[in-house]
Short mmCIF file of C-alpha atoms and ligand atoms in Angstrom, two decimals:
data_model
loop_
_atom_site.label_atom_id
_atom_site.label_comp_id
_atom_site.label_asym_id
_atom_site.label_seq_id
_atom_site.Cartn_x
_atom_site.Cartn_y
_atom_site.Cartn_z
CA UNK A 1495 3.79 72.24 106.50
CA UNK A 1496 3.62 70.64 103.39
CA UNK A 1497 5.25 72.22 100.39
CA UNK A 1498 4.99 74.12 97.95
CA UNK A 1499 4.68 76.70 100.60
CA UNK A 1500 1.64 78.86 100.60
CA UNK A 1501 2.00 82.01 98.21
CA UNK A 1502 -1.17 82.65 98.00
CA UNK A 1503 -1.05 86.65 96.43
CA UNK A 1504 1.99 85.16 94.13
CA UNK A 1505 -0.24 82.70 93.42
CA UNK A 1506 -3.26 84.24 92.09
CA UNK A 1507 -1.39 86.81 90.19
CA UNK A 1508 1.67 84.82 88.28
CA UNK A 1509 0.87 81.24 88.37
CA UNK A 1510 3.46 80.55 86.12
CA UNK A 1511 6.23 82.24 88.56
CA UNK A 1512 4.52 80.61 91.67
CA UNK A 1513 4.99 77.00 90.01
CA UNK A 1514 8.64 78.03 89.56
CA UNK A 1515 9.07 78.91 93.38
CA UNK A 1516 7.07 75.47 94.46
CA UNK A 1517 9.29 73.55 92.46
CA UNK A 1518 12.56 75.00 93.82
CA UNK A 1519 11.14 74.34 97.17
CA UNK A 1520 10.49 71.06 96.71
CA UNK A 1521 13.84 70.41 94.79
CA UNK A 1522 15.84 72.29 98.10
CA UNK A 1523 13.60 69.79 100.42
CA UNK A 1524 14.66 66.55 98.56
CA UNK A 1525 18.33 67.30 97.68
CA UNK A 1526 21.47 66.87 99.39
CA UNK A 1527 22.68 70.09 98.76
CA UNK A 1528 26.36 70.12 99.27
CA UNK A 1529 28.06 73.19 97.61
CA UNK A 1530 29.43 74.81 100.49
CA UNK A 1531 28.35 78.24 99.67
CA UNK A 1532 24.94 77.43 99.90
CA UNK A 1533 22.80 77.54 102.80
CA UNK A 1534 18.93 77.50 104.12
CA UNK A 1535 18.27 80.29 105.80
CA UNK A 1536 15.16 80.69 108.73
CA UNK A 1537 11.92 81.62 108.13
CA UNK A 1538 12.39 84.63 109.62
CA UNK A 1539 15.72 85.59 107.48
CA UNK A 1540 12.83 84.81 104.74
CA UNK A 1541 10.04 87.15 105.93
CA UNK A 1542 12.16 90.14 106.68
CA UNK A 1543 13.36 89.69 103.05
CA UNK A 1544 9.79 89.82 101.37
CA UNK A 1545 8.33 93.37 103.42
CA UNK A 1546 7.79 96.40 102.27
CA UNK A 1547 10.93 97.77 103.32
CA UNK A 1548 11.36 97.02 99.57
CA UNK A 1549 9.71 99.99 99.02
CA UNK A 1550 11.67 102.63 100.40
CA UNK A 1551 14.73 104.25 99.05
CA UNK A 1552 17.75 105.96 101.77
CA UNK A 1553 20.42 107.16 99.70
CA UNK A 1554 23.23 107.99 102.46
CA UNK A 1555 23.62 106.19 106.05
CA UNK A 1556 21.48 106.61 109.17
CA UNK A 1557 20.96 109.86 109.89
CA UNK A 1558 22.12 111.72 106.58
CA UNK A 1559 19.69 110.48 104.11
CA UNK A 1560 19.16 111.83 100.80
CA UNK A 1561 15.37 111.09 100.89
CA UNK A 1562 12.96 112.11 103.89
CA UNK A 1563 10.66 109.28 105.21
CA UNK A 1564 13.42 107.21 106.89
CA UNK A 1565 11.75 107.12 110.52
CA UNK A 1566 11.81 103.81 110.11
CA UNK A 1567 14.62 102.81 108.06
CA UNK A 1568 17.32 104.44 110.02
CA UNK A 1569 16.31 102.18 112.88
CA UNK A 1570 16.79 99.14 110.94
CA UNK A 1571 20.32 99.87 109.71
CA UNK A 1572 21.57 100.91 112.69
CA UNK A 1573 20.01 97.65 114.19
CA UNK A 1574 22.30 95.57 111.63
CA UNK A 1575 25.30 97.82 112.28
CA UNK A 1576 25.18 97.33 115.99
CA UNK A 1577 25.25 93.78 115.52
CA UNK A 1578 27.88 92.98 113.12
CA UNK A 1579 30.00 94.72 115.24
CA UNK A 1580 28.82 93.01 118.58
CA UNK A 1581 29.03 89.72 116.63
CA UNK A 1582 32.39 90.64 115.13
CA UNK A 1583 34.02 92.82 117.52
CA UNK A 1584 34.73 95.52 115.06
CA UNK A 1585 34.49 99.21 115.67
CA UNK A 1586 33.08 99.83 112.11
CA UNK A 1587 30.64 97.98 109.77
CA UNK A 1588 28.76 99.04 106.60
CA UNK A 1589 25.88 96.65 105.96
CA UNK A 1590 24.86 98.31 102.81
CA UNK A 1591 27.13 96.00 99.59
CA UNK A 1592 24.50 94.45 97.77
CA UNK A 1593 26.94 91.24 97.28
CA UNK A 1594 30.04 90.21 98.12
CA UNK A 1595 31.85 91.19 94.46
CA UNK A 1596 30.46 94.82 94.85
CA UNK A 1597 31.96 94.59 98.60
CA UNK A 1598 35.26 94.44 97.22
CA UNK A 1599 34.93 96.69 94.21
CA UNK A 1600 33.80 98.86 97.09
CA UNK A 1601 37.64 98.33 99.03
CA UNK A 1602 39.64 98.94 95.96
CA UNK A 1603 38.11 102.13 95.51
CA UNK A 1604 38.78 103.13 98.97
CA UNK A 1605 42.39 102.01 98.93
CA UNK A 1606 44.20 102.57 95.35
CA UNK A 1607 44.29 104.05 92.17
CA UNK A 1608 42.98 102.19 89.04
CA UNK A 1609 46.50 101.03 87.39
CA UNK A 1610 47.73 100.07 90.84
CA UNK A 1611 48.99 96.57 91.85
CA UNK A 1612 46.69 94.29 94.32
CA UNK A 1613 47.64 91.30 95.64
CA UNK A 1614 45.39 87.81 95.91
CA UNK A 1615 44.88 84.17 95.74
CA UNK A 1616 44.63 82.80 91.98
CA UNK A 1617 41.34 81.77 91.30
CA UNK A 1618 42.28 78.75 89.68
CA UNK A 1619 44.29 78.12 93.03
CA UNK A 1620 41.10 78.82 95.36
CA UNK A 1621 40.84 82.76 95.21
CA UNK A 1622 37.58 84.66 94.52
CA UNK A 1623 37.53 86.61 90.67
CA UNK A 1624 37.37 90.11 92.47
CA UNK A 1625 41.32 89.28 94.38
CA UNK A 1626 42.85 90.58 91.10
CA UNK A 1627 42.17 87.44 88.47
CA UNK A 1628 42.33 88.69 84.85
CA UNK A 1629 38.69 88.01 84.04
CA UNK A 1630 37.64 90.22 86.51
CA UNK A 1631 37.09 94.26 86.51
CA UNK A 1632 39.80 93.51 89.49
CA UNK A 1633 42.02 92.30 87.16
CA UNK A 1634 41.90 94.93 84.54
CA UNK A 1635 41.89 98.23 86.07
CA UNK A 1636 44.22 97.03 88.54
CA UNK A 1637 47.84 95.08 88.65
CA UNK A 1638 46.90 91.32 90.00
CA UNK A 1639 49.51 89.76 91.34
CA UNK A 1640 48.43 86.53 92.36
CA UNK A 1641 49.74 83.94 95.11
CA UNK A 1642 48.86 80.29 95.36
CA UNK A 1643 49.31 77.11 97.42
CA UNK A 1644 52.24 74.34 96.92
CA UNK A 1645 51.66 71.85 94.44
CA UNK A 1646 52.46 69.21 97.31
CA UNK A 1647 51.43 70.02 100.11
CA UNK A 1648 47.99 72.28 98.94
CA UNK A 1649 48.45 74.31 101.53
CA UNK A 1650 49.53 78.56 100.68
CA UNK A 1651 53.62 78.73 100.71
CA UNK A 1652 54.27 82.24 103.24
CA UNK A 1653 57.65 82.40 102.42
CA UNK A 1654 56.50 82.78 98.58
CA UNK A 1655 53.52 85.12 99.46
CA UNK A 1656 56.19 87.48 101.83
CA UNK A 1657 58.62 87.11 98.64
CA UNK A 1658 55.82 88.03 95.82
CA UNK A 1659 54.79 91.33 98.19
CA UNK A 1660 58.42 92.31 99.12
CA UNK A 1661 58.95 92.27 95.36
CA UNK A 1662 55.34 94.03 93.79
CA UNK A 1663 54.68 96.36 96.59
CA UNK A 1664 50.83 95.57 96.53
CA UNK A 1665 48.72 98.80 97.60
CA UNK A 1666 45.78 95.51 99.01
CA UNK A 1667 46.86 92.24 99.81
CA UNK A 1668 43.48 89.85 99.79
CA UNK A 1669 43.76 86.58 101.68
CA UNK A 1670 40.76 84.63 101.67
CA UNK A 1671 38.65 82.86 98.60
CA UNK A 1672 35.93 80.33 97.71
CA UNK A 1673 37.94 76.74 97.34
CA UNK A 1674 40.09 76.53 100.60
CA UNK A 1675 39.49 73.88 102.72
CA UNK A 1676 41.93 74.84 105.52
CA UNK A 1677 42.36 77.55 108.24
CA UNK A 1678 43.42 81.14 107.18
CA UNK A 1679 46.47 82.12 108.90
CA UNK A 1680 45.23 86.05 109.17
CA UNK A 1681 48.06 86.97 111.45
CA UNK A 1682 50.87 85.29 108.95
CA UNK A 1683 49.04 87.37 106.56
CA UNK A 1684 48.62 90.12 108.47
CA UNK A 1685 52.77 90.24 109.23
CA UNK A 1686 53.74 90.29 105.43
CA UNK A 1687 50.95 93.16 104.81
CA UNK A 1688 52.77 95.40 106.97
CA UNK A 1689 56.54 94.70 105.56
CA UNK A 1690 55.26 95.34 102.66
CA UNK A 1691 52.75 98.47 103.58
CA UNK A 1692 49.59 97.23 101.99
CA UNK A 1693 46.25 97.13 103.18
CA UNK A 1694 45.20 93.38 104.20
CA UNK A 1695 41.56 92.79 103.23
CA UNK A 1696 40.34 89.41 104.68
CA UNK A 1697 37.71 88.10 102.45
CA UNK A 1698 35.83 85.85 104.74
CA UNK A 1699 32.91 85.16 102.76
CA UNK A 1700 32.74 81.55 103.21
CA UNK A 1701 33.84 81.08 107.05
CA UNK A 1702 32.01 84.39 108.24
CA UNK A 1703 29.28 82.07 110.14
CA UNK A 1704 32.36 79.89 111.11
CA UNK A 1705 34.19 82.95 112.72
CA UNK A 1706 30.53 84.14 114.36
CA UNK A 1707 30.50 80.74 115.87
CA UNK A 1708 34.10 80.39 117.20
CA UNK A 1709 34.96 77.37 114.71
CA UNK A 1710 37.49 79.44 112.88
CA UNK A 1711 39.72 81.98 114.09
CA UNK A 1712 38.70 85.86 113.70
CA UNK A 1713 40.39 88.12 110.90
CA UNK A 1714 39.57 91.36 113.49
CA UNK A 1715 42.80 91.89 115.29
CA UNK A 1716 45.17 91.17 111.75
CA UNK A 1717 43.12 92.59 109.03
CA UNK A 1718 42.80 96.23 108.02
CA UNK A 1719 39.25 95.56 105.99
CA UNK A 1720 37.22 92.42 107.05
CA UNK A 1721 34.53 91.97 103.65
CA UNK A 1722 31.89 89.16 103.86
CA UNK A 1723 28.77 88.18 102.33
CA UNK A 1724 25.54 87.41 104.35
CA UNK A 1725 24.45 83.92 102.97
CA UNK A 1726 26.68 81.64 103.04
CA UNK A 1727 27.38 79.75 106.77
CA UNK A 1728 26.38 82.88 107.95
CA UNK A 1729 22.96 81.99 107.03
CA UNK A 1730 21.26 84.94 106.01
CA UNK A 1731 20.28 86.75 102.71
CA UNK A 1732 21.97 87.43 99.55
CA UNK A 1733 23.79 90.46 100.64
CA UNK A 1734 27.35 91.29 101.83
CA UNK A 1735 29.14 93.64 104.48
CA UNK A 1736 32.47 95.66 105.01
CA UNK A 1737 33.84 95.57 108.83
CA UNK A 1738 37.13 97.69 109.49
CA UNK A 1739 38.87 99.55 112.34
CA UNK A 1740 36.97 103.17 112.93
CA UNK A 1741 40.09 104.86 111.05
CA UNK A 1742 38.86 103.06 107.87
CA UNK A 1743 35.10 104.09 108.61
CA UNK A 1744 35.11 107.12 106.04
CA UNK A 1745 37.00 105.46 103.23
CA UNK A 1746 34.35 102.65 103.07
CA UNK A 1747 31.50 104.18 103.72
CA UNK A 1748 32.56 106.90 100.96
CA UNK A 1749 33.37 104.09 98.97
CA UNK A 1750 30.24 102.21 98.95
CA UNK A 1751 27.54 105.15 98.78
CA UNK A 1752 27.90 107.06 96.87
CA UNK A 1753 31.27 105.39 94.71
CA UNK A 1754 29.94 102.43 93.95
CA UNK A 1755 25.79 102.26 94.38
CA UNK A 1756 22.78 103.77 95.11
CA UNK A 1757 19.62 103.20 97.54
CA UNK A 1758 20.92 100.04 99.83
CA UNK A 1759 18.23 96.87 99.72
CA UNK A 1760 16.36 97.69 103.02
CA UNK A 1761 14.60 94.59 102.81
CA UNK A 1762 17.98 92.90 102.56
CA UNK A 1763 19.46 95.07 105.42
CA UNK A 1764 16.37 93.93 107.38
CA UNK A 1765 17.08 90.72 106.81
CA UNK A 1766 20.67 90.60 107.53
CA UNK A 1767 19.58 92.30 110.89
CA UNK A 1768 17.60 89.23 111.78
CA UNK A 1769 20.53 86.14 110.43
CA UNK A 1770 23.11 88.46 112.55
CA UNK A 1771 20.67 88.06 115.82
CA UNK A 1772 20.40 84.22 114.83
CA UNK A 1773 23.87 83.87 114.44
CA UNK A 1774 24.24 85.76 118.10
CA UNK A 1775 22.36 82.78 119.80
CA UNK A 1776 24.71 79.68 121.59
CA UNK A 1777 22.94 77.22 119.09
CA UNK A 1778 24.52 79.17 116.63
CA UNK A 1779 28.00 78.38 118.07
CA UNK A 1780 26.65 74.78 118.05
CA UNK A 1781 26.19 75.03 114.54
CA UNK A 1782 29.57 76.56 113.60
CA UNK A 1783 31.52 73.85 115.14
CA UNK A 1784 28.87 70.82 113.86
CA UNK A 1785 29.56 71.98 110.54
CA UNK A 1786 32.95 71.99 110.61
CA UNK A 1787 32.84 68.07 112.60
CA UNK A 1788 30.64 66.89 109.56
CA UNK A 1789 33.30 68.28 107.45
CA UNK A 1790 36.05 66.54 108.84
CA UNK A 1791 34.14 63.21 108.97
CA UNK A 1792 33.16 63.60 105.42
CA UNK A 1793 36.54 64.10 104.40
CA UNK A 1794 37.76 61.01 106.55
CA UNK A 1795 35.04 58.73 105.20
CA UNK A 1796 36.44 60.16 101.51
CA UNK A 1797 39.56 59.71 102.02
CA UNK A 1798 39.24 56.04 103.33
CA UNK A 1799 37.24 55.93 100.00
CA UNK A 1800 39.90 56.21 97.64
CA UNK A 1801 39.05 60.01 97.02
CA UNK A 1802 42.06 62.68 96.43
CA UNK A 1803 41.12 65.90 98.73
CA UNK A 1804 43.08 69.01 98.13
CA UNK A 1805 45.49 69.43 101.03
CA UNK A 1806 44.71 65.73 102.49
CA UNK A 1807 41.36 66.98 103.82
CA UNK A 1808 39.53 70.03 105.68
CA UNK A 1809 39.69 72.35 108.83
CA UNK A 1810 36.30 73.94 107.90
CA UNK A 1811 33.33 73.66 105.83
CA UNK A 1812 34.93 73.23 103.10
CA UNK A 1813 36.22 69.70 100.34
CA UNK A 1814 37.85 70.18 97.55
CA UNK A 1815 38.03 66.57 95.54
CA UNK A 1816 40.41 66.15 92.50
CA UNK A 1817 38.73 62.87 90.55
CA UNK A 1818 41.57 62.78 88.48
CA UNK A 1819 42.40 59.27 90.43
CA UNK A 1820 38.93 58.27 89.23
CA UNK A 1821 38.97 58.92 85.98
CA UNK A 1822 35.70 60.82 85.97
CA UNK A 1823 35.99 64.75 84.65
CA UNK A 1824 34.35 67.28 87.52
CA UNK A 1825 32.28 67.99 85.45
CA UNK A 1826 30.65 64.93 84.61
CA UNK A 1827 30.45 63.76 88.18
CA UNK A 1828 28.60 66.97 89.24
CA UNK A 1829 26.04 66.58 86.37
CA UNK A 1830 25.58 63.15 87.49
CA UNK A 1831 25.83 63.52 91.17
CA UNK A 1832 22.74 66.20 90.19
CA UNK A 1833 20.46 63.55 89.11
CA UNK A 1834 21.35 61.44 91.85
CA UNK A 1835 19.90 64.20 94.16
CA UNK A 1836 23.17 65.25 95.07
CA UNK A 1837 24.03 69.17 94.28
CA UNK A 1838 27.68 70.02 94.15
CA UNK A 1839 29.76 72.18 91.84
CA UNK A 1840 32.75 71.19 89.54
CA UNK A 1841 35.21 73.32 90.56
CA UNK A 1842 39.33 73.52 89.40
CA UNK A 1843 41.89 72.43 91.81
CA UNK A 1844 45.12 74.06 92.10
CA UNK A 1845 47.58 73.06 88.77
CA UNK A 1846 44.64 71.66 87.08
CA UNK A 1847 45.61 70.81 83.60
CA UNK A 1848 41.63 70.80 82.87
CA UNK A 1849 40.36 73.85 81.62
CA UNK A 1850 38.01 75.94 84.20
CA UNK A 1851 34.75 75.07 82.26
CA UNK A 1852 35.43 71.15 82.34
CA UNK A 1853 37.97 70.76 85.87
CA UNK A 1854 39.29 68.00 87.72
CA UNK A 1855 37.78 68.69 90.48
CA UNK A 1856 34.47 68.94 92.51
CA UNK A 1857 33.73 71.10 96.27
CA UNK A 1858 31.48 70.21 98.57
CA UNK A 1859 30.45 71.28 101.92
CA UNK A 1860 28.55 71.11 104.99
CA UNK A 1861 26.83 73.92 105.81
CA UNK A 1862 23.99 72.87 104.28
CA UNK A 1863 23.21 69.32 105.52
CA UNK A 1864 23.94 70.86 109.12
CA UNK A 1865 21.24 73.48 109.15
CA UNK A 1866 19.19 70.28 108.68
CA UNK A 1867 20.47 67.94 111.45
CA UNK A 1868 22.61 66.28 109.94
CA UNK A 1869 25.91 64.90 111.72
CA UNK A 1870 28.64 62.95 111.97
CA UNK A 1871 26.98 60.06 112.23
CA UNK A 1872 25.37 60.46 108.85
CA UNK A 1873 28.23 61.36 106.98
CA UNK A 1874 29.16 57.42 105.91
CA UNK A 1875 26.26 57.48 104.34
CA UNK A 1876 27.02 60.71 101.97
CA UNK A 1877 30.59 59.31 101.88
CA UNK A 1878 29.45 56.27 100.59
CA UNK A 1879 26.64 58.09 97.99
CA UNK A 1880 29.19 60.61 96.75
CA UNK A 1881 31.25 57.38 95.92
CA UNK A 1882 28.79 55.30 94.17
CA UNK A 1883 27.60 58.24 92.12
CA UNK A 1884 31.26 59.20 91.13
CA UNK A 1885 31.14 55.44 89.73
CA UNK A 1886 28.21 55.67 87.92
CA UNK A 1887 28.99 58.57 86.42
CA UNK A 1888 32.34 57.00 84.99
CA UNK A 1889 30.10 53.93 83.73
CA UNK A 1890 27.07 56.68 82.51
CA UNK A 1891 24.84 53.78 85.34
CA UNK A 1892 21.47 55.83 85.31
CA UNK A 1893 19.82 53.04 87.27
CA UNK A 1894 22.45 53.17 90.21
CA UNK A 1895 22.08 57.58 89.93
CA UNK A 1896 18.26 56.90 90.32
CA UNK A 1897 18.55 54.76 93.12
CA UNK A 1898 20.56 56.96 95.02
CA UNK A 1899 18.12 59.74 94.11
CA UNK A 1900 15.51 57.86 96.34
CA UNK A 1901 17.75 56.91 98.97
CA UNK A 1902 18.65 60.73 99.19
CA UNK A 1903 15.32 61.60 99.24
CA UNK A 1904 14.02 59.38 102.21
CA UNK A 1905 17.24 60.76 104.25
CA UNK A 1906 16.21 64.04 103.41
CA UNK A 1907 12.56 63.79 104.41
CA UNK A 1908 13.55 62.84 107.95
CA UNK A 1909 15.31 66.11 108.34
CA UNK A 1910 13.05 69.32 107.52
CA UNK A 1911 14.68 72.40 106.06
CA UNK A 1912 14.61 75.64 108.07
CA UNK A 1913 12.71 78.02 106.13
CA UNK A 1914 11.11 75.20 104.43
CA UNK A 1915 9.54 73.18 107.37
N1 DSN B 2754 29.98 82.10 94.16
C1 DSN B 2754 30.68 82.03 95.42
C2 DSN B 2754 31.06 80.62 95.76
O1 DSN B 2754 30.34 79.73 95.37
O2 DSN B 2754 32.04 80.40 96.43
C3 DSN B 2754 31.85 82.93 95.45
O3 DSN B 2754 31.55 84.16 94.93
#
């Protein structure tokens, strides 16, 4: 198929929008698109997306509905209830958050008092905004306390997080975040939660697809409250989901409708129905783990590059690079890496004496490049593009970022995009 897809209806009645959609098409087709939580989902994740399931409101779960007319609807949601927890093995899930920040909003209502101290990773460190940073909602109506990793080793210090919990008595204790390139140690977690009688929320938003595929270990047996969103290497839609033991069931579910929102996104419910039945299949397990082995080869092929990765390199999806060795701000380097075709995000890394608007540091992944076909073998080739970008960009070489640009582009036209191809 060649793109722009065909939109025909869009088309004819907003040209102006359709032109937008074709071009972001084309630009997802031709880039390298390497921030890790980023994804291509199917065409089918697409379709069930765009129905008319868009139409109908269901205030309430299956089966107690506000609004009459949910023949239909019920079916749907129970269909992407029944598999998150098949996928998952968890006795409860609520696929209703429309994101993953409203997920958690949606836990801290169920589980303390505004004024109340919650525990998480620093953003700045690797956390996520809603773990209690100051910025945040989570941060104001609540205590944050915040943990981080070692400035030497860039790995999370569990002596320091059991110390910080024994000592602030957190009512939630998040582990989990959105720059961590190494495994989560849920049960290490799990063990200082219960000293310290908190909830433990794993925020799994990035490695949900991981877990689903058996390329990272499961939160389910250690965490009271397992919150994900849909889209990233879990490859569905923009969406998000709560997962608990049944004794938490109520809490959420109160928490979510009616706490925190309204009519759930059917269409999006739908469609998270369909990425959890992908993400069921044994080429999804294939997946999971190829993801994680083009990680790891990336980061070698960095590393043996001169590049500084946070924590010496990456058990997941997941590289966080600190350019301060190369003299070239985050920032500049992602803006450059852009128009070489490359699409990453600047990103802080942990004691960054850069400000969180212009960092030190850029992240990358691979769950992008995989849903393409991309592997191992291939990932000399980013090594080496990532490299000579970062170079150009400390020179301001526009002729060497165009270059790569079409080098990028033949790679990528050899390996069609689901949902694009
Ligand atoms: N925006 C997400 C990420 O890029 O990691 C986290 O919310």
């Amino acid at each position: 198929m060649t793109l722009p897809l065909p939109h025909p209806a869009l088309q004819a009645a907003d040209p102006e929008l359709a032109a937008l959609v074709g071009a972001e098409e084309q630009l997802q087709a031709d880039t390298l698109r390497l921030i890790p939580s980023e994804n291509y989902v199917s065409r089918a994740v697409l379709e069930a997306s765009g129905t008319v399931l868009q139409n109908k409101y269901s205030e309430g779960y299956a089966g107690r509905r506000y609004y009459e007319g949910q023949q239909n609807i019920d079916q749907v949601e129970r269909l992407a209830v029944a598999r998150a927890k098949a996928l998952f093995g968890v006795e409860h899930a609520n696929v209703q958050p429309y994101s993953g920040s409203p997920a958690n909003l949606a836990v801290y209502l169920a589980f303390a008092e505004p004024g109340d101290t919650v525990m998480g990773m620093a953003l700045p460190m690797g956390g996520h905004l809603t773990h209690g940073w100051g910025v945040s909602a989570t941060g104001r109506w609540f205590r944050g306390v915040q943990y981080g990793v070692r400035q030497d080793t860039g790995l999370i210090d569990f002596d320091e997080v059991r110390e910080l919990a024994l000592k602030e008595r957190p009512k939630i204790i998040f582990c989990g975040g959105t720059a961590l390139p190494r495994t989560i140690d849920f049960a290490a977690f799990a063990d200082i939660a219960q000293e310290s009688g908190a909830v433990l929320v794993a925020d799994v938003a990035h490695i949900a697809g991981l877990i689903a595929g058996g390329a990272h270990p499961s939160p389910v047996p250690h965490a009271d409250v397992v919150s994900t969103t849909t889209h990233k290497t879990l490859r569905g839609p923009r969406g998000a989901m709560l997962m608990s033991r049944e004794e938490h069931a109520k809490a959420i579910d109160k928490a979510v409708f009616p706490g925190l929102q309204g009519g759930p996104h059917n269409q999006t419910t739908a469609a998270i129905a369909v990425a959890l039945h992908e993400a069921a299949q044994p080429s999804f397990r294939d997946y999971a783990h190829a993801v994680v082995a083009n990680a790891r080869a990336l980061a070698e092929e960095l590393l043996a590059r001169g590049f500084d990765l946070v924590s010496g390199g990456t058990d997941n999806h997941l590289i966080l690079m600190d350019l301060t060795p190369k003299n070239v701000p985050g920032k500049v380097a992602a803006k450059a890496l852009d128009r070489a075709g490359i699409v990453v995000n600047y990103n802080t890394v942990p004691y960054d004496p850069r400000k969180p608007f212009d960092p030190s540091g850029v992240r990358i992944g691979t769950p992008s490049l995989t849903s393409r076909g991309l592997g191992t073998q291939h990932m000399a080739a980013v090594a080496e593009w990532i490299d000579r970008g970062v170079t150009a960009a400390g020179t301001g070489d526009e002729d060497a970022l165009a270059a790569i640009r079409a080098e990028v582009a033949e790679l990528m036209a050899a390996f069609p995009a689901p949902g694009l191809s």
